[in-house]
XYZ file of C-alpha atoms in Angstrom:
594
model
C -31.028 12.712 53.671
C -29.981 16.056 52.193
C -26.488 15.717 53.742
C -26.176 12.181 52.367
C -27.223 13.378 48.865
C -24.695 16.203 48.942
C -22.027 13.769 50.146
C -22.840 11.352 47.325
C -22.643 14.162 44.774
C -19.278 15.290 46.135
C -17.995 11.717 46.148
C -19.155 11.282 42.556
C -17.429 14.479 41.484
C -14.243 13.400 43.244
C -14.292 10.019 41.506
C -14.947 11.705 38.159
C -11.985 14.025 38.681
C -9.776 11.038 39.578
C -10.882 9.118 36.457
C -10.322 12.223 34.329
C -6.868 12.673 35.823
C -5.998 9.039 35.089
C -7.278 9.330 31.534
C -5.001 12.329 31.013
C -1.901 10.412 32.119
C 0.174 9.964 28.980
C 3.551 8.347 28.528
C 5.711 10.486 26.240
C 8.480 9.263 23.978
C 11.147 11.455 22.399
C 12.770 9.939 19.265
C 16.103 11.445 20.297
C 16.218 9.021 23.251
C 15.969 5.909 21.045
C 18.824 3.411 21.210
C 18.639 2.850 17.446
C 17.900 5.073 14.414
C 14.177 5.881 14.189
C 14.003 8.958 11.937
C 13.557 7.667 8.411
C 14.459 9.851 5.428
C 17.953 10.762 6.650
C 20.918 9.399 4.722
C 23.466 10.167 7.410
C 23.812 8.841 10.946
C 22.664 10.934 13.878
C 26.243 11.578 15.011
C 26.945 13.242 11.641
C 24.043 15.699 11.994
C 24.173 19.156 13.521
C 20.508 18.952 14.564
C 18.503 15.723 14.948
C 16.011 16.512 12.164
C 18.404 17.845 9.507
C 18.555 16.374 6.004
C 22.271 16.951 5.288
C 25.304 16.129 7.461
C 26.892 18.875 9.553
C 29.978 19.035 7.304
C 27.741 20.108 4.399
C 27.288 23.517 6.030
C 30.733 24.473 4.712
C 30.255 22.744 1.345
C 26.891 23.905 -0.016
C 25.498 27.401 -0.473
C 23.955 28.972 2.643
C 20.429 28.864 1.244
C 20.730 25.133 0.505
C 22.061 24.476 3.989
C 19.217 26.430 5.597
C 16.652 24.531 3.527
C 18.267 21.236 4.541
C 17.375 22.042 8.147
C 13.704 21.741 7.198
C 12.340 18.255 7.867
C 10.747 17.517 4.481
C 10.426 13.778 3.916
C 11.364 12.735 7.432
C 9.121 10.093 8.955
C 8.915 8.167 12.240
C 7.401 4.680 12.557
C 5.931 3.121 15.686
C 3.381 0.561 16.815
C 0.609 1.369 19.249
C -2.663 -0.155 20.426
C -4.102 3.060 21.830
C -7.291 4.751 20.701
C -5.640 8.139 21.378
C -2.249 9.377 20.197
C -0.817 12.823 20.881
C 2.101 14.622 19.224
C 3.708 17.785 20.546
C 6.700 19.588 19.082
C 8.418 22.922 18.481
C 9.525 24.329 15.128
C 12.239 26.887 14.594
C 11.216 28.754 11.479
C 8.450 30.975 10.224
C 5.659 30.514 7.698
C 7.564 31.434 4.547
C 5.038 30.452 1.873
C 1.803 32.486 1.903
C 0.148 30.209 -0.672
C 0.794 27.024 1.350
C -1.291 26.086 4.416
C 0.288 25.986 7.852
C -0.605 22.297 8.096
C 1.779 21.620 5.212
C 4.514 24.066 6.233
C 4.639 23.210 9.932
C 2.153 20.381 10.543
C 2.607 16.649 10.992
C 0.630 13.877 9.325
C -0.234 10.454 10.753
C -0.905 7.326 8.703
C -1.622 3.810 9.906
C -1.216 0.394 8.315
C -3.719 -2.371 8.990
C -2.565 -5.864 9.878
C -3.196 -6.803 6.237
C -0.964 -4.017 4.916
C -3.728 -1.554 3.974
C -3.151 2.177 4.437
C -5.300 4.301 6.773
C -5.177 8.072 7.346
C -5.707 9.589 10.807
C -7.403 12.961 11.205
C -6.005 14.970 14.097
C -7.182 18.031 15.996
C -4.303 20.505 15.924
C -3.329 23.728 17.664
C -0.496 25.979 16.459
C 1.422 27.938 19.077
C 4.881 28.080 20.591
C 4.387 24.351 21.027
C 2.353 22.723 18.256
C 0.038 19.901 19.301
C -1.842 17.243 17.356
C -4.450 15.099 19.067
C -5.577 11.915 17.277
C -8.662 10.570 19.042
C -11.092 7.672 18.760
C -8.750 5.528 16.713
C -9.636 1.861 16.318
C -6.797 0.429 18.418
C -6.627 -3.068 16.907
C -7.533 -5.198 13.926
C -9.233 -8.556 14.315
C -6.081 -10.662 14.491
C -4.527 -9.549 17.785
C -4.504 -6.880 20.495
C -1.050 -5.433 19.831
C -2.224 -2.526 17.717
C -0.937 -1.465 14.338
C 1.944 0.332 12.702
C 1.837 4.125 12.420
C 3.953 6.436 10.289
C 4.298 10.075 11.305
C 5.389 12.482 8.532
C 7.171 15.635 9.743
C 6.788 19.264 8.531
C 7.715 20.067 4.934
C 8.887 23.671 5.267
C 9.997 24.105 8.846
C 12.719 22.765 11.135
C 11.751 20.560 14.083
C 13.581 21.435 17.301
C 12.122 18.709 19.495
C 9.200 16.306 19.268
C 7.380 13.858 21.525
C 4.699 11.229 20.914
C 2.327 10.369 23.752
C -0.007 7.445 24.377
C -2.192 6.708 27.420
C -0.513 4.974 30.308
C -1.029 1.216 30.224
C -1.223 0.918 26.433
C 1.435 -0.601 24.199
C 3.876 1.637 22.321
C 6.880 0.352 20.385
C 9.279 2.546 18.367
C 10.321 0.947 15.086
C 13.793 1.163 13.605
C 14.581 2.706 10.248
C 13.892 0.073 7.597
C 16.931 -1.665 6.045
C 15.817 -1.163 2.429
C 17.904 0.952 0.110
C 16.044 4.260 -0.314
C 14.638 6.106 -3.282
C 16.729 9.309 -3.369
C 15.108 12.429 -4.831
C 17.099 15.563 -5.681
C 14.782 18.342 -6.738
C 13.081 21.688 -6.238
C 10.295 23.141 -4.116
C 7.882 20.724 -5.822
C 9.892 17.778 -4.504
C 10.263 19.421 -1.097
C 6.478 19.602 -0.875
C 5.109 22.950 -2.062
C 2.160 23.323 -1.922
C 0.816 20.168 -0.257
C -1.914 20.682 2.325
C -0.159 18.342 4.756
C 3.184 16.480 4.808
C 1.780 13.142 3.702
C 0.467 14.718 0.493
C 3.850 15.760 -0.921
C 4.411 13.628 -4.024
C 7.583 12.266 -2.472
C 5.631 11.087 0.590
C 2.896 9.581 -1.583
C 5.502 7.795 -3.687
C 7.188 6.415 -0.583
C 3.865 4.922 0.518
C 3.027 3.577 -2.939
C 6.394 1.842 -3.283
C 6.540 1.115 0.466
C 10.173 2.094 0.512
C 12.261 4.595 2.469
C 12.548 7.832 0.512
C 15.138 10.547 1.042
C 13.769 13.949 0.060
C 16.548 16.293 -1.022
C 14.233 18.854 -2.535
C 15.496 22.399 -1.939
C 12.966 25.118 -2.626
C 14.197 27.309 -5.497
C 17.614 25.705 -5.273
C 17.565 22.317 -6.941
C 20.243 23.195 -9.482
C 22.306 20.022 -10.033
C 25.193 21.593 -8.124
C 28.318 19.477 -7.797
C 28.539 20.011 -4.028
C 25.085 18.457 -3.568
C 25.671 15.745 -6.178
C 28.810 14.643 -4.319
C 26.681 14.179 -1.210
C 24.106 12.192 -3.196
C 26.843 9.816 -4.252
C 27.465 8.938 -0.601
C 23.991 7.394 -0.382
C 23.588 3.701 -1.212
C 20.357 4.288 -3.110
C 17.876 1.935 -4.729
C 17.373 4.543 -7.447
C 18.303 8.200 -7.936
C 15.603 10.600 -9.145
C 16.800 13.941 -10.556
C 13.966 16.469 -10.895
C 15.705 19.854 -10.998
C 14.626 21.451 -14.284
C 12.007 23.797 -12.728
C 14.915 25.622 -11.050
C 17.004 25.709 -14.236
C 14.667 27.473 -16.666
C 16.266 30.203 -18.777
C 14.499 33.508 -18.067
C 15.465 37.085 -18.940
C 14.835 38.263 -15.369
C 16.754 35.408 -13.747
C 19.809 36.224 -11.652
C 21.092 32.706 -12.198
C 22.431 33.561 -15.649
C 22.323 29.953 -16.789
C 22.540 28.853 -20.420
C 21.405 25.785 -22.344
C 25.011 24.677 -22.600
C 25.459 24.958 -18.839
C 22.291 22.943 -18.150
C 23.457 20.168 -20.459
C 26.878 20.214 -18.828
C 25.348 19.885 -15.360
C 23.103 16.981 -16.372
C 26.002 15.056 -17.921
C 28.341 15.844 -15.026
C 25.722 14.770 -12.444
C 25.096 11.422 -14.110
C 28.827 10.798 -14.584
C 29.568 11.564 -10.924
C 26.800 9.317 -9.628
C 27.724 6.539 -12.011
C 31.359 6.657 -10.913
C 30.396 6.392 -7.246
C 27.427 4.017 -7.658
C 27.971 1.984 -10.851
C 24.843 -0.162 -10.542
C 22.233 2.268 -9.218
C 19.535 3.323 -11.741
C 19.269 7.056 -12.454
C 15.927 8.584 -13.523
C 16.000 12.011 -15.185
C 12.657 13.813 -15.033
C 11.496 16.332 -17.574
C 9.924 19.597 -16.422
C 6.235 18.766 -15.805
C 5.149 22.088 -17.299
C 3.116 25.095 -16.183
C -0.630 24.799 -15.943
C -1.306 28.200 -17.536
C 0.529 27.257 -20.737
C -2.633 27.245 -22.883
C -3.183 30.929 -22.205
C 0.418 31.998 -21.591
C 2.718 30.878 -24.428
C 5.753 32.232 -22.597
C 5.241 29.663 -19.831
C 5.239 26.893 -22.407
C 8.461 28.167 -23.942
C 10.304 28.016 -20.614
C 9.670 24.339 -19.939
C 9.858 23.179 -23.574
C 13.315 24.723 -23.856
C 14.811 22.942 -20.829
C 13.113 19.665 -21.714
C 14.790 19.767 -25.119
C 18.120 20.351 -23.396
C 17.506 17.352 -21.130
C 16.682 15.126 -24.106
C 19.858 16.259 -25.816
C 21.923 15.531 -22.695
C 20.262 12.139 -22.313
C 21.070 11.230 -25.929
C 24.678 12.281 -25.380
C 24.932 10.141 -22.252
C 23.534 7.116 -24.078
C 25.933 7.643 -26.973
C 28.782 7.687 -24.452
C 27.744 4.246 -23.211
C 25.962 5.110 -19.973
C 23.586 2.320 -18.995
C 20.728 2.051 -16.515
C 19.688 5.669 -16.990
C 16.103 6.601 -17.797
C 14.173 9.631 -19.057
C 10.728 10.338 -17.603
C 8.728 12.483 -20.075
C 6.560 15.416 -19.040
C 3.357 13.651 -20.087
C 3.806 11.003 -17.398
C 3.043 13.535 -14.661
C -0.388 14.364 -16.088
C -0.562 17.949 -14.851
C -3.701 19.872 -15.939
C -5.075 23.362 -15.316
C -6.568 21.978 -12.064
C -3.240 20.671 -10.784
C -1.483 23.674 -9.262
C -1.915 26.501 -6.792
C -0.088 29.120 -8.849
C 0.663 27.541 -12.210
C 3.821 25.889 -10.838
C 3.370 24.315 -7.410
C 0.973 21.355 -7.231
C -2.179 21.109 -5.218
C -2.829 17.759 -3.541
C -4.348 16.623 -6.839
C -1.202 17.630 -8.700
C 0.960 15.880 -6.109
C -0.999 12.660 -6.580
C -0.573 12.930 -10.360
C 3.171 13.392 -9.906
C 3.379 10.349 -7.629
C 1.342 8.201 -10.033
C 3.706 9.054 -12.877
C 6.779 8.310 -10.821
C 5.354 5.044 -9.528
C 4.652 3.791 -13.049
C 8.206 4.504 -14.154
C 10.030 3.372 -11.032
C 8.140 0.077 -10.930
C 9.330 -0.593 -14.474
C 12.877 0.488 -13.677
C 13.046 -1.643 -10.515
C 11.030 -4.552 -11.951
C 8.452 -4.298 -9.171
C 5.057 -4.427 -10.942
C 1.885 -4.007 -8.901
C -1.438 -5.161 -10.308
C -5.091 -4.356 -9.768
C -6.038 -7.424 -7.699
C -4.826 -8.159 -4.194
C -2.609 -11.129 -5.072
C -0.550 -8.933 -7.413
C -0.119 -5.960 -5.045
C 2.891 -6.386 -2.710
C 1.987 -5.691 0.928
C 3.311 -6.340 4.411
C 1.370 -8.031 7.199
C 1.259 -8.101 10.994
C -1.211 -10.782 11.966
C 0.733 -12.267 14.911
C -1.642 -15.192 15.322
C 1.409 -17.423 15.416
C 3.336 -15.422 17.999
C 6.111 -13.951 15.894
C 7.090 -10.528 14.558
C 6.811 -10.405 10.745
C 9.118 -7.419 10.280
C 11.713 -8.859 12.646
C 11.722 -12.134 10.705
C 12.276 -10.219 7.478
C 15.319 -8.517 9.011
C 16.639 -11.856 10.310
C 16.378 -13.410 6.848
C 18.178 -10.485 5.209
C 20.990 -10.853 7.735
C 21.158 -14.653 7.342
C 21.348 -14.334 3.552
C 24.133 -11.777 3.841
C 26.105 -13.889 6.289
C 25.555 -17.436 5.016
C 24.656 -17.162 1.284
C 22.332 -20.196 1.440
C 22.258 -22.559 -1.527
C 18.656 -23.672 -0.954
C 15.796 -21.227 -0.360
C 12.424 -22.485 0.822
C 9.594 -19.929 0.556
C 6.188 -20.451 2.141
C 3.660 -19.736 4.860
C 3.237 -21.159 8.373
C 3.517 -24.754 7.117
C 7.075 -23.988 6.019
C 7.727 -21.595 8.918
C 7.022 -24.211 11.600
C 8.888 -27.041 9.891
C 12.396 -26.164 11.111
C 15.669 -24.661 9.929
C 16.973 -21.103 10.171
C 16.076 -18.479 11.117
C 14.276 -20.205 13.962
C 10.536 -19.726 14.295
C 8.402 -19.870 17.449
C 8.326 -23.673 17.091
C 9.884 -26.400 14.932
C 7.596 -29.412 14.557
C 9.779 -31.297 12.056
C 13.324 -30.120 12.771
C 15.047 -33.404 11.943
C 13.142 -33.892 8.687
C 13.976 -30.304 7.646
C 17.702 -31.033 7.867
C 17.334 -34.385 6.130
C 15.349 -32.747 3.320
C 17.012 -29.397 2.646
C 20.457 -29.732 4.228
C 22.379 -27.350 6.437
C 22.962 -24.564 3.907
C 19.285 -23.666 3.538
C 17.123 -20.751 4.630
C 13.533 -21.035 5.818
C 11.613 -18.157 4.236
C 8.273 -19.337 5.582
C 6.121 -16.753 7.406
C 3.037 -17.621 9.396
C -0.169 -16.414 7.691
C 1.631 -15.263 4.548
C -0.276 -14.932 1.299
C 1.047 -14.572 -2.239
C 1.056 -10.771 -2.005
C 3.161 -10.875 1.175
C 5.771 -13.080 -0.486
C 5.767 -10.681 -3.441
C 6.598 -7.805 -1.067
C 9.424 -9.807 0.470
C 10.926 -10.594 -2.928
C 10.731 -6.918 -3.938
C 12.382 -5.927 -0.676
C 15.566 -7.900 -0.828
C 15.039 -11.471 0.336
C 16.519 -12.815 -2.925
C 19.167 -10.117 -3.386
C 22.923 -10.291 -2.830
C 23.488 -14.055 -3.118
C 23.019 -16.847 -5.671
C 21.195 -19.936 -4.446
C 21.123 -23.129 -6.504
C 17.452 -23.789 -5.821
C 14.382 -21.811 -4.806
C 11.451 -23.925 -3.634
C 8.048 -22.247 -3.209
C 4.808 -23.354 -1.596
C 2.314 -20.499 -1.241
C -1.378 -19.839 -1.753
C -3.277 -21.760 0.905
C -3.991 -18.579 2.875
C -5.467 -16.975 -0.247
C -8.145 -19.662 -0.562
C -10.616 -17.886 1.714
C -10.106 -14.464 0.146
C -9.416 -14.901 -3.562
C -10.836 -16.629 -6.597
C -8.827 -19.275 -8.425
C -8.158 -16.745 -11.199
C -6.751 -14.236 -8.718
C -4.486 -16.870 -7.164
C -3.235 -17.864 -10.617
C -2.456 -14.203 -11.437
C -0.471 -13.879 -8.212
C 1.516 -17.024 -8.940
C 2.443 -15.765 -12.410
C 3.706 -12.440 -11.096
C 5.622 -14.133 -8.284
C 7.391 -16.530 -10.648
C 8.402 -13.643 -12.918
C 9.760 -11.675 -9.926
C 11.874 -14.634 -8.790
C 13.157 -15.426 -12.288
C 14.287 -11.838 -12.803
C 16.231 -11.735 -9.525
C 17.685 -15.255 -9.626
C 17.974 -16.324 -13.285
C 20.619 -18.972 -12.532
C 18.581 -20.765 -9.837
C 16.375 -23.780 -10.390
C 12.854 -22.737 -9.379
C 10.494 -25.373 -8.014
C 6.840 -24.496 -7.526
C 5.159 -26.938 -5.179
C 1.420 -27.483 -5.326
C -0.733 -26.225 -2.458
C -0.851 -28.909 0.210
C -4.262 -30.514 0.736
C -6.291 -29.204 3.655
C -9.460 -30.224 5.398
C -12.641 -29.676 3.323
C -10.642 -27.986 0.551
C -9.197 -31.068 -1.162
C -11.073 -30.715 -4.462
C -10.379 -27.014 -4.895
C -6.716 -27.506 -4.052
C -6.446 -30.267 -6.676
C -8.041 -28.036 -9.326
C -5.711 -25.137 -8.504
C -2.685 -27.399 -8.649
C -3.718 -28.455 -12.148
C -3.642 -24.776 -13.109
C -0.239 -24.387 -11.475
C 1.058 -27.232 -13.651
C 0.104 -25.189 -16.717
C 1.661 -21.986 -15.345
C 4.971 -23.672 -14.552
C 5.070 -25.220 -17.989
C 4.643 -21.826 -19.633
C 7.265 -20.263 -17.325
C 9.703 -23.172 -17.774
C 10.008 -23.914 -14.055
C 9.655 -27.238 -12.270
C 6.381 -28.324 -10.657
C 6.164 -30.957 -7.923
C 3.178 -32.021 -5.849
C 4.493 -33.660 -2.658
C 1.268 -32.881 -0.783
C -0.281 -36.043 -2.238
C 1.308 -37.941 0.656
C -1.366 -36.400 2.901
C -4.285 -37.918 0.980
C -6.144 -41.161 1.558
C -7.544 -43.273 -1.276
C -10.874 -41.441 -1.117
C -9.123 -38.107 -1.824
C -9.595 -36.750 1.697
C -6.701 -35.794 3.962
C -5.353 -38.288 6.468
C -6.139 -36.529 9.729
C -3.474 -38.527 11.561
C -0.807 -36.526 9.720
C -2.064 -33.099 10.837
C -2.433 -31.133 14.031
C -5.434 -29.141 12.779
C -6.324 -30.257 9.263
C -3.793 -27.803 7.788
C -0.453 -27.939 9.619
C 1.370 -31.289 9.530
C 2.498 -32.988 12.708
C 5.979 -34.479 13.033
C 5.006 -37.614 11.109
C 3.383 -35.503 8.399
C 6.507 -33.369 7.982
C 8.628 -36.512 7.745
C 6.483 -37.895 4.903
C 6.456 -34.509 3.184
C 10.238 -34.241 3.414
C 10.711 -37.714 1.920
C 8.507 -36.699 -1.020
C 10.555 -33.539 -1.643
C 14.050 -34.833 -0.910
C 14.760 -36.330 -4.307
C 14.257 -32.931 -5.980
C 16.703 -31.071 -3.713
C 20.217 -30.589 -5.066
């Protein structure tokens, strides 16, 4: 009996060791092996870079000052996206520099930072256990691997070190789990040229740099060209900026251009003004339509007790205002001045009177978001229907991000004359780009014609359509008509008032981007056990469209019987029409299509 007990114990230990060994089997992925660009925050292709995590192209080494080139090797603002359904994620990497800033934590200088996005587009932050050595490791454990919609995990975004250069990096997930690298997003980036504050000093971790926060708030790629102590509006750097097809340029260099008696820079007010005007003129010549935002110096947080500090920033801000006025008088358009007060810095906002704490970084990002949303006409409200977000619900067996890319490409190639925006009811009707199924293909063609684009996405809500409009689905071509049917997926989550607010913001976004197009808002289609609420909401939509001067049609009435209930014979599930239902719907819409 004793021998058998010992044998059982040994067998148990052996099995435990085997299980432990299996649990430690990770599959590692190196971004440098990807077949497509995966490092976001770089404006130049990999083949143009000297090292894979540089911020400037290799040719810049001979163009810019040595200190700027060395700073450009630091990976500030670089980010890698991937999808995973693992509860554990590991990151290991090597950096090539030293800890140069004693007042900034190692987690900000040399650490990484992992964020996740839920299937409904909500941000999550992942706490990792880290170890700094020759190889730095981060271990993210006990993550919830999936949301409720599917078992394919979620999107992650890994922010790289702010003040160190990455030599190599790998991401590991347990064997047998799903891991999918994601390509650099096609959106035009926000391009920031600035100082150490833009580069990230003194954020506690990479995701807390104001540039990183702003990128998340706007959900856009952001290129961080902050150079610590060396953001000086130099022509060599400005020429490189002009190579970037930006969504907007942000120039925040005044903290490195203050006029001080002990400064070796020897700069004057006249020189600062000259550089501002020259920078704007150069960018405008190369990129005539790109907005340019000029930021005032946000100030020093000891100014109430140190009048000299106040003098330094007040002086350069006055120079900037003078330069801005000169530019406007010369006819420069689409340029903007962001005043100091927008950044909201207080005596609690910095580490040393200059460089922001995480609180100060958040205040910076809030100020920039307010201004950039106005500049880009991308408002975001307080309720969910007015906040643009992505989604990854996959209940209908398609990839939301991939469909977005397909639509952008179709618009670029075909310039459709008719745009049809909607949710799964539109998605599964027919047309291009093809969805996972087409229940009413023939009626789609008979209704909308060949030169149409199907911008229906399964499970989309108003806020998802808003994101798509902000991110290019109505840019670069001029359709004759835009037909919208959206809101049924908001019924279970939002009040009627919230749905109405989302509709109003969506109509305004479409009108701004396509002023020449006829806009047709279609009433929500009736659905099982929701007929009365749908009818009441459609009455409100009639009023909204009247105020906005767009057309309202209500073809969904074809689905109703005399008693006001839906005709079940026209649906597959009380919501999605069958082939006969699509045919009737198309006939009711056809007369309104040009």
